[in-house]
Every structure is written in C-alpha cells, then in structure tokens.
Coordinates of C-alpha atoms in Angstrom, one line a residue:
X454 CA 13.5 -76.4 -73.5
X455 CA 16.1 -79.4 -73.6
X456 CA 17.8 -79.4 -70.7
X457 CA 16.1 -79.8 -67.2
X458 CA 15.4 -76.9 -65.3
X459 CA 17.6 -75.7 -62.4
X460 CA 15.1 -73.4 -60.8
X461 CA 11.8 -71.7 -61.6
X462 CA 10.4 -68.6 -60.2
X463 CA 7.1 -68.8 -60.1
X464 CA 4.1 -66.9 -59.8
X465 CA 5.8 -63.1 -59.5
X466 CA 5.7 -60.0 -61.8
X467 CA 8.7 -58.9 -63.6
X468 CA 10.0 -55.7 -63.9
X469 CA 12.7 -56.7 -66.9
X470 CA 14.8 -53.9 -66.9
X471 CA 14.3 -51.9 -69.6
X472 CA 11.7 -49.5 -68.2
X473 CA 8.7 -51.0 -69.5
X474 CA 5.8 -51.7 -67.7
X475 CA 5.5 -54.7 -65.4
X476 CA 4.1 -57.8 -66.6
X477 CA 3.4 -61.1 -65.3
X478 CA 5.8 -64.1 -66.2
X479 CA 7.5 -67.5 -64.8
X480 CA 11.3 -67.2 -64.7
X481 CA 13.5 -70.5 -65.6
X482 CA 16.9 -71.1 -65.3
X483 CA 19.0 -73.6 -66.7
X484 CA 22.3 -74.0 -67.1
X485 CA 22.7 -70.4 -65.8
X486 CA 20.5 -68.3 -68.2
X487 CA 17.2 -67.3 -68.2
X488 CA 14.3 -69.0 -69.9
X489 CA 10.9 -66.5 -70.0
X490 CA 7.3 -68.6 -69.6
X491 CA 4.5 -67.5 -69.9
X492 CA 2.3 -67.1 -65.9
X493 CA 1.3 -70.3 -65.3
X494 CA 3.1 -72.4 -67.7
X495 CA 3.2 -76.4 -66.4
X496 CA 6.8 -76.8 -65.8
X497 CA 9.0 -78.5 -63.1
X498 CA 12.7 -77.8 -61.6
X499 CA 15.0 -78.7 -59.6
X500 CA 13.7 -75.9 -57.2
X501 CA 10.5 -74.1 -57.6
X502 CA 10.1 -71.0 -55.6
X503 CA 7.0 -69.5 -55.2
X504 CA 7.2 -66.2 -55.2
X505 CA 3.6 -64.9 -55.5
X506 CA 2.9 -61.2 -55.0
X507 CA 6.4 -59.9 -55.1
X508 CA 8.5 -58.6 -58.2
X509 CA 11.8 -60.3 -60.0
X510 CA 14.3 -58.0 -61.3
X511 CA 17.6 -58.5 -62.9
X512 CA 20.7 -58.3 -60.6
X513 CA 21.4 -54.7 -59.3
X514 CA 24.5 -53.3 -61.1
X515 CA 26.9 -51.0 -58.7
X516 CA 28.5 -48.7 -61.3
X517 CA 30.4 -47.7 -58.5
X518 CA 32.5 -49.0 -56.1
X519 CA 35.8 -49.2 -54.3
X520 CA 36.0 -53.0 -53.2
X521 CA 38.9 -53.7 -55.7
X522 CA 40.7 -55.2 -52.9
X523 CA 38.0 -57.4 -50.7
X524 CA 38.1 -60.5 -52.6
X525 CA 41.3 -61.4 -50.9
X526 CA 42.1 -63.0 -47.7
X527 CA 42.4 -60.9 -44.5
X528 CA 42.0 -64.2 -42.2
X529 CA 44.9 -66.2 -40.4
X530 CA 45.4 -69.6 -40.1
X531 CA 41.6 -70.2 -40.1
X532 CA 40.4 -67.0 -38.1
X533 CA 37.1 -65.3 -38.8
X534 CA 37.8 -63.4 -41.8
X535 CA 36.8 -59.8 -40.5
X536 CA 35.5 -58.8 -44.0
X537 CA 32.7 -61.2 -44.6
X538 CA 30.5 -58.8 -44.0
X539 CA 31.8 -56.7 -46.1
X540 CA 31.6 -58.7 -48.8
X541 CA 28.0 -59.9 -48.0
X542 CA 26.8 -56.3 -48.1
X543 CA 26.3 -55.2 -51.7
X544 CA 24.6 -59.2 -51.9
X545 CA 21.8 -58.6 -49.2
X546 CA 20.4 -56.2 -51.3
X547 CA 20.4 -57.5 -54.7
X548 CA 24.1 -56.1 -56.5
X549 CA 25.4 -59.0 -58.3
X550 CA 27.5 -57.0 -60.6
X551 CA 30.2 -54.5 -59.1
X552 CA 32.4 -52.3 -61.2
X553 CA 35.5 -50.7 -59.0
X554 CA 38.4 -49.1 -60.2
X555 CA 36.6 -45.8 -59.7
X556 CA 38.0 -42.2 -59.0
X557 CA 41.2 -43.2 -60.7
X558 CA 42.3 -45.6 -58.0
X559 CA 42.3 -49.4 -59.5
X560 CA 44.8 -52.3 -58.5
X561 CA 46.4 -52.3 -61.9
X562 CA 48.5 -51.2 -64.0
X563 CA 51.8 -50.6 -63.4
X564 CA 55.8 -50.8 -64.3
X565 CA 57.4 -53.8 -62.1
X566 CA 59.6 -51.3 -60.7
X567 CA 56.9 -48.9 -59.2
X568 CA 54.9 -51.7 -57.6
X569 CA 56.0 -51.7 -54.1
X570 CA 55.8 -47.7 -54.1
X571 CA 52.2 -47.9 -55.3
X572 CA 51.6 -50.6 -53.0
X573 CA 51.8 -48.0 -50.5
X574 CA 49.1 -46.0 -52.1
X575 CA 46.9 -48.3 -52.7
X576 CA 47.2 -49.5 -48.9
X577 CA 46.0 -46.2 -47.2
X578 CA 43.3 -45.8 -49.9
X579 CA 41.5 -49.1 -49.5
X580 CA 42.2 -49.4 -45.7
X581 CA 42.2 -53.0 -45.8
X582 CA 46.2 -54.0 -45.2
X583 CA 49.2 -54.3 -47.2
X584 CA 47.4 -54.6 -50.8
X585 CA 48.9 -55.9 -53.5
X586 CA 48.9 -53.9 -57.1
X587 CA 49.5 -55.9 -60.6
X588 CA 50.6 -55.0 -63.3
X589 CA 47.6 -55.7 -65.7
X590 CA 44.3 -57.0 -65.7
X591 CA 44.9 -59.9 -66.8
X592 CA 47.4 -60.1 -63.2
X593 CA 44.6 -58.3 -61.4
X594 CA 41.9 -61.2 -62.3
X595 CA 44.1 -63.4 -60.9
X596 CA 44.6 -62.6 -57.8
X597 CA 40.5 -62.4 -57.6
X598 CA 39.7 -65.2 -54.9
X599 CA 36.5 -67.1 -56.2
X600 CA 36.1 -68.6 -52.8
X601 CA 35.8 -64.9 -51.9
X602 CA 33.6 -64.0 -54.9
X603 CA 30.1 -63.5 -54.0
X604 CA 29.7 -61.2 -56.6
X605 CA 30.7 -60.3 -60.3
X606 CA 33.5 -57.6 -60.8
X607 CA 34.4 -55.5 -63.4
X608 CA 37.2 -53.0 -63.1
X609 CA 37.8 -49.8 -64.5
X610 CA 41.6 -48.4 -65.1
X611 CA 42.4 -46.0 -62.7
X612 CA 44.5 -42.5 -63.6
X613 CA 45.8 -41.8 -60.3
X614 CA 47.4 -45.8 -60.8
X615 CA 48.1 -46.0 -63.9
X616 CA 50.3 -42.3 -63.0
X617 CA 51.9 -43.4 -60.4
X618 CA 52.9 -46.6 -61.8
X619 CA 54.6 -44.9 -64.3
X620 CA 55.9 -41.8 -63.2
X621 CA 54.9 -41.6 -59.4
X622 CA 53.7 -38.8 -57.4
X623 CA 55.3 -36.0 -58.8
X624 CA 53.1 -33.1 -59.8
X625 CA 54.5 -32.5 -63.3
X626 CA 53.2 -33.2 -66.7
X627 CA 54.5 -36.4 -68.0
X628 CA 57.6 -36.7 -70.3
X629 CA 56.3 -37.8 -74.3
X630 CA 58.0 -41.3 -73.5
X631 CA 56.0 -41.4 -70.3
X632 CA 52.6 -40.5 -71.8
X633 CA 53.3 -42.9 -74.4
X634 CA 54.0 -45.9 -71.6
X635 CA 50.7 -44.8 -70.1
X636 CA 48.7 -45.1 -73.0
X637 CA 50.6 -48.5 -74.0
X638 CA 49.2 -49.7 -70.2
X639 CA 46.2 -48.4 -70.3
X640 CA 45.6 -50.0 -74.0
X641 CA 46.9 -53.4 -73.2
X642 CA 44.6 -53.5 -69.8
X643 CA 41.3 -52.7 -72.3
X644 CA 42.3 -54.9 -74.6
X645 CA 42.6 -57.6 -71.7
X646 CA 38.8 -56.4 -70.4
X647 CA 38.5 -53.7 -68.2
X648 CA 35.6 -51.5 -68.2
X649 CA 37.1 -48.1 -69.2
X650 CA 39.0 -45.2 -67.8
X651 CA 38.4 -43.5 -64.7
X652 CA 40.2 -40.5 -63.1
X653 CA 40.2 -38.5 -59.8
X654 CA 41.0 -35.0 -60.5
X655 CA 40.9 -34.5 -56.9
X656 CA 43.1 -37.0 -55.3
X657 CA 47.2 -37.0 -55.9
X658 CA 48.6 -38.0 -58.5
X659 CA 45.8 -37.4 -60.4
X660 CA 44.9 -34.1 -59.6
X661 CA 48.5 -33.4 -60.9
X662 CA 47.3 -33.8 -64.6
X663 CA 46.2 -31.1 -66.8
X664 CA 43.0 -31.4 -69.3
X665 CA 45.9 -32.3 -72.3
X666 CA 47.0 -35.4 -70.3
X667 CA 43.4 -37.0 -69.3
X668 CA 42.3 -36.6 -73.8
X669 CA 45.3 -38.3 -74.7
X670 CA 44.4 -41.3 -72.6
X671 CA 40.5 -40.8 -73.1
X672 CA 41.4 -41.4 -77.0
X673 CA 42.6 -44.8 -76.3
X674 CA 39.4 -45.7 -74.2
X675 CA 37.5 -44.3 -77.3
X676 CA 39.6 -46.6 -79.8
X677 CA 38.5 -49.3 -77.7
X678 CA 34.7 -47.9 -77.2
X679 CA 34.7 -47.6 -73.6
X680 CA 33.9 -45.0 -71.3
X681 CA 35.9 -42.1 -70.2
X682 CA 34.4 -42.4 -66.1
X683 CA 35.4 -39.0 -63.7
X684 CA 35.2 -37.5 -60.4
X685 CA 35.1 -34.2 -61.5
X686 CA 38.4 -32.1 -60.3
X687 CA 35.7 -30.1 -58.1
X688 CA 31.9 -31.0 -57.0
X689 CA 31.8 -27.9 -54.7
X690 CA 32.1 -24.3 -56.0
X691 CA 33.6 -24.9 -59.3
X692 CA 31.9 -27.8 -60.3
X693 CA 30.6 -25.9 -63.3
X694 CA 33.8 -25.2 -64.7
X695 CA 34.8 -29.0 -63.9
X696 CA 32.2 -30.4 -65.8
X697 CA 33.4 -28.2 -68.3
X698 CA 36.8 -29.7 -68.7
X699 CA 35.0 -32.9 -68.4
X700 CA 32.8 -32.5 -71.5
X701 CA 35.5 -31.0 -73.3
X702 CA 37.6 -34.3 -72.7
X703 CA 34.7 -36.0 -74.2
X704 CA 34.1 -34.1 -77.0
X705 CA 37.9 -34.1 -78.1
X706 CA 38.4 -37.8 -77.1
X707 CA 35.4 -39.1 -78.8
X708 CA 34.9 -41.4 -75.8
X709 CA 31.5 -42.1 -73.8
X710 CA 31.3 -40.0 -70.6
X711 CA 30.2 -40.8 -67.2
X712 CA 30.0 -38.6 -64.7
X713 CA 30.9 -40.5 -61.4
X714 CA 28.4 -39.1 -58.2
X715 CA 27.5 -36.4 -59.5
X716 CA 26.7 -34.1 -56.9
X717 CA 27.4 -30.3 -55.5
X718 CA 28.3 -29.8 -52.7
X719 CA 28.9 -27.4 -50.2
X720 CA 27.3 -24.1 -49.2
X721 CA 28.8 -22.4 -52.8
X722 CA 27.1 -24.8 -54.8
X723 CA 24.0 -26.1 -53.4
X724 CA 21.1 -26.1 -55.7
X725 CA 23.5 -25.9 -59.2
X726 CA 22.4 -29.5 -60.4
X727 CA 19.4 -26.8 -61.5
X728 CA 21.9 -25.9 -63.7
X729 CA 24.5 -29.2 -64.0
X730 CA 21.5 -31.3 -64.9
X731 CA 20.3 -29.0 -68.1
X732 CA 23.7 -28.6 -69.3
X733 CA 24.2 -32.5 -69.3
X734 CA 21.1 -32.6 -71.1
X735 CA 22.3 -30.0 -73.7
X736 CA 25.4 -31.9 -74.6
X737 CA 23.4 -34.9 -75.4
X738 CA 21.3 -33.1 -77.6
X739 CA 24.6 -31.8 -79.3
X740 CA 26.2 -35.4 -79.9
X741 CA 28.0 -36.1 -76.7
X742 CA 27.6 -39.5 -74.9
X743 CA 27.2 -38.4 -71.6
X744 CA 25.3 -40.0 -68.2
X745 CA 25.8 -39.5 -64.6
X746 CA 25.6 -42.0 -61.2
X747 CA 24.5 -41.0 -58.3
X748 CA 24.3 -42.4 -54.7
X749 CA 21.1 -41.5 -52.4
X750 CA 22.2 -39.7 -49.7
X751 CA 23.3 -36.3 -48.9
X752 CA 26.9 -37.8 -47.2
X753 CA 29.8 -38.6 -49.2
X754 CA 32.8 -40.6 -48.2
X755 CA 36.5 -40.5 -48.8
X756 CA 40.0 -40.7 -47.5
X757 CA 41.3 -37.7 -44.6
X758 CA 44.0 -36.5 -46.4
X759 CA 41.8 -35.3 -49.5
X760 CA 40.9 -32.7 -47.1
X761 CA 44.5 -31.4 -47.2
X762 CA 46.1 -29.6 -50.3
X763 CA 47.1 -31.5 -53.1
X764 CA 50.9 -30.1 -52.4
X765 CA 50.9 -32.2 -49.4
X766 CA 50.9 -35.6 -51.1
X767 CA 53.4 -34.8 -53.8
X768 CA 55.9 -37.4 -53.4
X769 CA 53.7 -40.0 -51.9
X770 CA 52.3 -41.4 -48.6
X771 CA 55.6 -41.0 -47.5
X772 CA 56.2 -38.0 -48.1
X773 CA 52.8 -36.8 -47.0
X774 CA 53.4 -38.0 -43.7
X775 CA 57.1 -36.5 -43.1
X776 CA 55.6 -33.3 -44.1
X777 CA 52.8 -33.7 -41.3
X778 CA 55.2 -33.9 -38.9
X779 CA 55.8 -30.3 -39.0
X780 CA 54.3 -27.1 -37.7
X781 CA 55.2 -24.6 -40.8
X782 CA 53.2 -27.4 -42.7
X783 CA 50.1 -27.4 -40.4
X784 CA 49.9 -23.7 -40.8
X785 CA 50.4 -23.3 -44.2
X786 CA 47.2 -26.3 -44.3
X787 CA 45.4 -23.6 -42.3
X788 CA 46.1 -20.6 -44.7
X789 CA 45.4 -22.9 -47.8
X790 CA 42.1 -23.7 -46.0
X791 CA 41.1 -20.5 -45.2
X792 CA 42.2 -18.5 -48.3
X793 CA 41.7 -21.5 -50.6
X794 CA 43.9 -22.9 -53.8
X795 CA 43.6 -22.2 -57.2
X796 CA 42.2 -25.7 -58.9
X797 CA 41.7 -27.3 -56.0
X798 CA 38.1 -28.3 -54.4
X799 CA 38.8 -27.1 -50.7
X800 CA 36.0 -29.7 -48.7
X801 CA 36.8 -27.7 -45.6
X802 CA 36.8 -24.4 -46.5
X803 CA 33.5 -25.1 -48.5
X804 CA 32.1 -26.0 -45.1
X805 CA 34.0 -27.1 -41.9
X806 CA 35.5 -29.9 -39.9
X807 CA 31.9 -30.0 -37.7
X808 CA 30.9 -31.7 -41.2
X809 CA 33.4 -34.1 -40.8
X810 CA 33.3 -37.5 -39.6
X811 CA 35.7 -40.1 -38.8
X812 CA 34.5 -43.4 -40.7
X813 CA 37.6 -45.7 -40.4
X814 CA 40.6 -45.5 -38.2
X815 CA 41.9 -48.7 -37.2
X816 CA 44.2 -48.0 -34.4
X817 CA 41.4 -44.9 -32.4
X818 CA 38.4 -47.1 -33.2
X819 CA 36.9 -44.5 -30.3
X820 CA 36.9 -41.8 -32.9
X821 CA 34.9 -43.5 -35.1
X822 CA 31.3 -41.8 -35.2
X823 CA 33.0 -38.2 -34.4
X824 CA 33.4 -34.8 -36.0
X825 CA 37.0 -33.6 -36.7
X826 CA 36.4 -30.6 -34.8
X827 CA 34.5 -32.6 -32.0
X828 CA 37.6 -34.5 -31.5
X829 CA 40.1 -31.6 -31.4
X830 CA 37.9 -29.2 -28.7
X831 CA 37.6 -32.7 -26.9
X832 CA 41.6 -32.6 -26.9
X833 CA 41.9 -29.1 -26.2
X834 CA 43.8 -28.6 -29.7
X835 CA 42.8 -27.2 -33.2
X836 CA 41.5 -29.3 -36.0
X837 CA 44.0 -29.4 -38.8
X838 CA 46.4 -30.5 -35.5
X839 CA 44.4 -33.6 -34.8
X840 CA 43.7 -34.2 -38.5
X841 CA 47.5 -34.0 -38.7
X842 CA 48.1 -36.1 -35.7
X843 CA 45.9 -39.0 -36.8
X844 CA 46.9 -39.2 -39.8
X845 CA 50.7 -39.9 -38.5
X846 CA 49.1 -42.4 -35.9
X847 CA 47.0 -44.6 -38.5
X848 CA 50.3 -44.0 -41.5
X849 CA 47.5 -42.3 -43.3
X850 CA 45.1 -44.6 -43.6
X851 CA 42.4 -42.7 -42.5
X852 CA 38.3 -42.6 -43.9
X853 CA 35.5 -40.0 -43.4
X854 CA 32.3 -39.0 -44.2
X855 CA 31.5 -35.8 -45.8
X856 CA 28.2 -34.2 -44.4
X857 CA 28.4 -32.1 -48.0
X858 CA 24.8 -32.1 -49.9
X859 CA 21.4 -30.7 -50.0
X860 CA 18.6 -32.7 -50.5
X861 CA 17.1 -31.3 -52.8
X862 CA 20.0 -31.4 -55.4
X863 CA 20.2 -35.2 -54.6
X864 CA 16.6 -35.9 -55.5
X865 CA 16.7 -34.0 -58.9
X866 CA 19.9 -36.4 -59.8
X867 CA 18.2 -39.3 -59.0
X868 CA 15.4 -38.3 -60.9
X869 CA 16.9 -37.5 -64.2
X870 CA 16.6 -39.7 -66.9
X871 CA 20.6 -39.1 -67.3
X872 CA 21.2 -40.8 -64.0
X873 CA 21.9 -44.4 -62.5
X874 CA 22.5 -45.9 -59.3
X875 CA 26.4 -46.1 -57.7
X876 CA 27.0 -46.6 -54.3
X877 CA 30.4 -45.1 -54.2
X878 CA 30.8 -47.5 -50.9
X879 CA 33.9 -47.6 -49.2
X880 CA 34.1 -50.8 -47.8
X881 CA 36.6 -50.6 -44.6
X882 CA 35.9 -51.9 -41.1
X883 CA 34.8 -49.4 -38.8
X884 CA 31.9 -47.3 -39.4
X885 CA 31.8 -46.7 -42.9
X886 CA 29.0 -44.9 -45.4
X887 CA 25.6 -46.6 -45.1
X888 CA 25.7 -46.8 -48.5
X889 CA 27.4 -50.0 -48.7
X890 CA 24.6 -51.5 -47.4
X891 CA 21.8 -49.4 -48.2
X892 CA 22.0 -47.5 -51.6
X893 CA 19.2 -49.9 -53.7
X894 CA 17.1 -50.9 -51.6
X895 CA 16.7 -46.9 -50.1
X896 CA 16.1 -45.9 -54.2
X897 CA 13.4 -48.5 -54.2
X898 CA 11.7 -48.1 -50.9
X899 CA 12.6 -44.5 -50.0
X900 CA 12.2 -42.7 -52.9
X901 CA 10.6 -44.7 -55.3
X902 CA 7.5 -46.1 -53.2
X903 CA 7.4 -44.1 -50.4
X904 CA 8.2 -40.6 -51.8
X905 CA 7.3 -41.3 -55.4
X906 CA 10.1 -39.9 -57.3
X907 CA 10.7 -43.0 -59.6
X908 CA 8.5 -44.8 -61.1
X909 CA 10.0 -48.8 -59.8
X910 CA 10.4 -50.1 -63.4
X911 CA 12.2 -46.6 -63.7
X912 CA 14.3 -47.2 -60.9
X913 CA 14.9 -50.7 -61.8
X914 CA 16.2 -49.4 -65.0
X915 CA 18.6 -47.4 -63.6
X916 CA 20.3 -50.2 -61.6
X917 CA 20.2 -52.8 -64.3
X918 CA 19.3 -52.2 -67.8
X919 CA 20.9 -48.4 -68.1
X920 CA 24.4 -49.6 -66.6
X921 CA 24.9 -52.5 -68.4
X922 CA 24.7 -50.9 -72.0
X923 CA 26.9 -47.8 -70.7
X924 CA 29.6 -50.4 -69.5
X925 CA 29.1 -53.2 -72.0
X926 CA 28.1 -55.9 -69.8
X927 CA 26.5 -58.5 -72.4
X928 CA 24.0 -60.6 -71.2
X929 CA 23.5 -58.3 -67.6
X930 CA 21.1 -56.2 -66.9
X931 CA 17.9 -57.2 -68.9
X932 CA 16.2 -60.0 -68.1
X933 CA 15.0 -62.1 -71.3
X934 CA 15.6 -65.4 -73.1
X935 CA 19.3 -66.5 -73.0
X936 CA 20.2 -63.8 -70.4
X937 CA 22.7 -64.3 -67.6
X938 CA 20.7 -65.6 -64.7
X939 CA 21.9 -62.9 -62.2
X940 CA 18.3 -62.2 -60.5
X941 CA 16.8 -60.4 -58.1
X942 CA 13.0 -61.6 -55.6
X943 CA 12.1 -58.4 -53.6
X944 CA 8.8 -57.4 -51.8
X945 CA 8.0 -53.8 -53.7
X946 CA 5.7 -53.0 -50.3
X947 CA 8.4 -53.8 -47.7
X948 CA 11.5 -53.0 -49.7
X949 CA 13.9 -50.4 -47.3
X950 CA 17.0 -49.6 -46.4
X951 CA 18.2 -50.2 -42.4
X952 CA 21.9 -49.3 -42.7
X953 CA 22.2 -45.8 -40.7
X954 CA 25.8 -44.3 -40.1
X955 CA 25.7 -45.5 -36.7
X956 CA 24.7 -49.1 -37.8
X957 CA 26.6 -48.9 -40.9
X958 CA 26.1 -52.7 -42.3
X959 CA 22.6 -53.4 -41.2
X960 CA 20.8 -55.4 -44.7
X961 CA 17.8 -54.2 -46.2
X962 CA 13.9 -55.4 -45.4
X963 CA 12.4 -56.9 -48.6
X964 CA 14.9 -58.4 -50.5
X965 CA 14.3 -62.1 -50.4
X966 CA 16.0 -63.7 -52.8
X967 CA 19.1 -63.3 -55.2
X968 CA 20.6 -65.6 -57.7
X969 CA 23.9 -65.1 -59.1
X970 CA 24.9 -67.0 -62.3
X971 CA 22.4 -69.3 -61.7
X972 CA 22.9 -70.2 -58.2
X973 CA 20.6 -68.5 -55.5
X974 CA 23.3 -66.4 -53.1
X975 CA 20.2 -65.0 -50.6
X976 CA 17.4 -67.1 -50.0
X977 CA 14.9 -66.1 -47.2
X978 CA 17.0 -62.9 -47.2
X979 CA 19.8 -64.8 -45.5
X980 CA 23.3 -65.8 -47.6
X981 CA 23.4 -69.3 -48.7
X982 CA 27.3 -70.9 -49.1
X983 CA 27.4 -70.0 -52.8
X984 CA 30.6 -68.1 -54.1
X985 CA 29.2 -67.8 -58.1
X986 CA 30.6 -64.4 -58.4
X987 CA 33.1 -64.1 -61.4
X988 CA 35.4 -61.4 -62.7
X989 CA 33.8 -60.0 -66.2
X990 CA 36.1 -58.9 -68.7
X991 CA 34.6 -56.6 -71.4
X992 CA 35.6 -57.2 -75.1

C-alpha cells in the first residue's frame, strides 16, 4: 500500500453502498481514503478496531437539511455554546455529509444592498440569532467555522434568497433586468460549487413566482448539470397538480428533479402517493430525471407564519408583523382559513390548529410541547389570535410541527426505489422534530429490521450511494478503493432511533463508530474532539 495505515476496521461485513449484497472485508484508511482488503488480510495501523459482528457503511448523506447557519458561533466570551448539540446530532447517527439550502431558503446570494433586509429573513427562518447572508458561495464557505465543522456541507441555492436578494418580498413577477440579475447569481454561485437549485413554492417570496420564473432559472442549473430541488407549492390537496408544475419545470428546463419530502398530507390527500408514486415512475420511463426524499415520520416541521396566507408576508418580516397587529388582519386570516386561497396549500384548513405544535419559541419556552389551539382555550382566546400574538412576541421567529401524514403513505415513499433519506431537520433550541436526531437510524432499525420494508443494503443505498450521484458528490457515498474515508460502524441488531418529540435530541442505540475524512468523530458511540467536517463544493 505505500503509505502506513491510519486505521483498520477489521473483522465486519460491509454493506458498500451500492445495493449489493453484503460481503465480508477489512476497511483501511490512509491518508483519508479508503483502502478494501480482503477478511483477514495481515496488516497493521495506527489504530485497529475490531469490529467483529457488526456492519461498515459509508457515511450517511442528509439530502436534506436546514443547518445553513449552525456552523457559526452562538457562545460569548467562552460560554457553553448552546448549539453543540445541535451540531452533534446528525453525527451520533452516522450523517457525515449534509446538503442545506433547501426549500429555497440558503445563506447566499444576494445584491450588497439587500443584505441587511434579507438578514431579517433569514433570522426568523433559522431561529438561531441575527444570521448573517453572503453574497455568494464562495462568501458563504467562508464564513463556515471548521472549529464548528463536525460534518461536510454542501449547499443548495435557495429561490426564496436568491428573490429577495434581488428584488425583495414583493409578490410580482420580476422585471427582464431582474430575472436576468437572478440568473447571473444563481450561475456564478454553481459555478463557485453549490449543489443545485432549490425553491419553496410555499413560503414568501417564493411562493410569489409563477411556473415561467422557476424554468428560466432551472435552465441555468441544467447548463451546469445540477439539480432542479422543490418543495412542491402544495403537499396537501393539490399536490397532484403541484407535481405537475414541478415535472413540467423539468421537462422544459432539461434539469434533474428532486422532489424534496415528498409527502401528502392532510385529510384531502391521504393515501395519493398511490397515485404520486406511479406518476413519478411514469416520467422516468418517459426521459425525465426525477427522484424524491423522504423523512420517516408522519410529522413535519416548519416556521408559524407558513400557516398564514402568503399576502401576509408580502413586504417582509416587517411588514408581516405590522400587519399582525391588527384585527381586520386576523379576521381576514380566519376567512382565508376557512374558505381557503386559490394557489395556496392551506395547512390549517387541511386539518386544524389541534395538529399544531409549538417546536421553538424562545421567549414562551412553556409553550413548547403544545397545540396551537391547546394554548388559545388555555388563554380563553381563539387560535389565529394567539398564533398572531406570538408571533409579535418572538418578532416571528416562531417553529412547529405539523401532525400532517398517514402512515401508510409514508411507508410506500420510503419504499420506492425513487426515494432517499432527508431529514428535513430543523435544528433550533427548544423542542424541535425528532428527526434531527433520529431519521437513519429509525429507517434502519424501525423499518428496515424490525418491520422489514427495506432490505438494509437497500436502505443503506438510499442514504449513501443514491444521493451522492443525484448531487454529484465524488468520492462520497460508495465505499471502494480511493474513496473518501467518511464511514460508518453500526450494530444491524441494536440499531434504533430514541429521539421522541418530547426528548427531541436523544442519539440513536447502535451506532458505534463514525469516521469523517479519515478521522473517527464517534467512537464508543460517544463524540471524540475531532472537527474534520469540510464544506464540499461541486464542480
């Protein structure tokens, strides 16, 4: 081999990433990349782990996350940083690849000018504290903290940003000069090595964009050969006719599509992925580059004021929260509820504030846990009035969780071949989604061992090898000679999920060991000191 070894694996069975069967084999790496011996090969390292009985994966790849903004320091003047174990999350159970920038919300890009406006933005969406956009990637990278880094990132461009850092919150189509800024951005920040496009057709600005806007800018992720990424502009009682518009981008754009979470939810739509699923499967079959992620549970997670009508962001958080303030708003947020929006998803009306949870809310950490309409009878008022009310007392910065899905239309995602593995997590203090913690190790132990929907080379393939040729990540994904050494030791008998949405950042059972570039991050199950994560740009 040449060089000495830094570590050897020895003893386990791999599961490589690619679907194929498991086989046995001794893992080496040196230098950071993988060297594949043959069981029982004579060779010595600087560290030799014996890991007899249990089964080496590559590193888990997120496909989707929000946790653009937790490499940065929230700490003062040597306090606790309260986000460590945040951070240490997505580790414990074997991600050591993330890719954020997802639902159209990503740090970057922007016009100097609009910066401290979409500062604002970006502040009530990731719930973390004044937050800090850049202008492009390249300014995005560095402002990545490798002290903070325990795992890779990758970055998507974000619609909703890349909007409003052009022409703000205004719910218009854009002027031909400002289209042609926003592809200039969004060109430059591919070029520089983000991971694709991604838009949220539900969230201001970018629910403001119509279907001519979104293939304009899909044709420069296409020129580039990177994916066009979407939460559809509705999961719930239109999400047929989203995935329309979403297929149709594709097909006109000529770029890769990924369906982000693909779910439906709500009464009006539970049990269509008997229908989504097929039609995915069709437009395949007919050309179109088209897969799908998918989280395992039947919760989702978002921001509070997504549950309002898009009219009440125009303008920005600013605005949103003036227009709070006043009663002929709150009952017009009633009637929209109630009678519904053309073009807009409706989460409450398609099933109720009971459904409602209250994930994040920095200053009422006592509604944490709680249903929206809970909290209102508890304060003798109705629940768009609270929603209202706490969103003026926390400046909007707000999370929930969405009690949405069936499980049955979860299950048949995670078993199509179309599908891979995204937590969507949401990673705020406070109570957030489980699936920060939980969403791997719950696909492995839950549904693949316990309840036998996966094969676990299957659903290995779906976190490693699947993901890292839809997003280009060279080297990732597949473990074989001259690979990254981003690697994964877990127990296949033991492997499970603990995080519940009570005890939201409780690490998996069975995960014993993780090595990121080369370096083991979780040995024992327990974080070592090493901060090996990197920010990947793909050419």
């Amino acid at each position: 081999m040449g060089r000495p070894m830094d570590l050897l694996l020895r003893g386990g069975t791999l599961v490589d990433g690619t679907g194929t069967p498991a086989r046995d084999a001794d893992i080496a790496v040196v230098d950071g990349r993988v060297a594949l011996l043959p069981a029982g090969t004579p060779a010595a390292a600087a560290e030799t782990l014996d890991v007899t009985g249990q089964v080496i994966t590559p590193g888990f790849i997120d496909v989707h996350t929000h946790s653009d903004a937790l490499a940065a320091p929230h700490g003062a003047d040597g306090t606790a940083d309260p986000l460590d174990d945040l951070r240490l999350a997505p580790l414990l159970q074997g991600v050591t690849t993330e890719i954020c920038g997802n639902c159209g919300t990503s740090l970057f890009p922007s016009l100097p000018q609009r910066l401290p406006s979409l500062a604002e933005h970006l502040r009530v969406t990731f719930g973390l504290g004044p937050v800090r956009p850049a202008t492009d990637f390249d300014a995005f990278a560095a402002g990545q903290d490798p002290a903070l880094r325990r795992t890779h990132i990758a970055s998507l461009v974000g619609h909703g940003t890349l909007r409003a850092g052009v022409m703000g919150f205004e719910a218009r189509p854009p002027r031909p000069d400002e289209l042609n800024t926003m592809c200039t951005l969004l060109d430059r920040a591919l070029g520089q090595g983000a991971a694709g496009l991604s838009t949220g057709l539900i969230y201001p600005p970018g629910t403001y964009a119509d279907t001519e806007e979104i293939v304009a800018l899909a044709k420069v992720a296409a020129r580039h050969g990177k994916p066009y990424v979407t939460h559809l502009r509705d999961e719930m009682s239109q999400v047929e006719t989203a995935l329309e518009e979403a297929l149709e981008i594709a097909v006109r754009s000529g770029a890769p599509l990924q369906i982000s979470h693909h779910k439906t939810a709500g009464r009006h739509a539970w049990g269509a992925t008997l229908r989504t699923l097929p039609r995915l499967e069709r437009a395949r079959a007919e050309g179109v580059d088209v897969l799908c992620d998918v989280y395992p549970y039947t919760a989702g997670s978002t921001v509070l004021h997504a549950m309002l009508p898009p009219w009440t962001s125009e303008g920005g958080v600013g605005a949103l929260l003036e227009r709070l303030r006043r009663a002929d708003t709150r009952d017009r947020i009633r009637t929209d509820i109630a009678q519904g929006v053309k073009g807009w998803e409706n989460t409450v009306g398609n099933g109720g504030w009971d459904l409602i949870t209250v994930a994040a809310a920095q200053t009422h950490p006592q509604a944490e846990g709680r249903s929206i309409a809970d909290l209102a009878a508890a304060h003798g008022g109705d629940p768009v009035d609270y929603a209202c009310d706490l969103l003026l007392a926390e400046q909007g910065e707000v999370t929930i969780i969405s009690h949405s899905m069936r499980e049955d239309d979860v299950r048949r995602v995670l078993a199509s071949p179309l599908s891979m593995i995204g937590s969507d997590g949401v990673p705020k203090p406070g109570r957030p989604h489980p699936r920060w913690a939980g969403s791997f190790a719950r696909v492995l132990g839950h549904y693949s061992r316990d309840r036998q929907l996966i094969r676990l080379e299957n659903a290995v393939h779906k976190m490693t090898g699947l993901p890292a040729r839809r997003f280009g990540l060279t080297g990732r994904g597949v473990v074989r000679d001259g690979a990254l050494a981003d690697l994964v030791v877990l127990d296949p008998a033991s492997v499970r999920d603990t995080a519940t949405f009570d005890r939201p950042l409780l690490p998996p059972e069975g995960i014993d060991t993780v090595v990121v570039a080369g370096r083991v991050a979780v040995r024992g199950g327990c974080p070592t000191a090493a901060r090996a994560g990197e920010v990947v740009r793909i050419r």
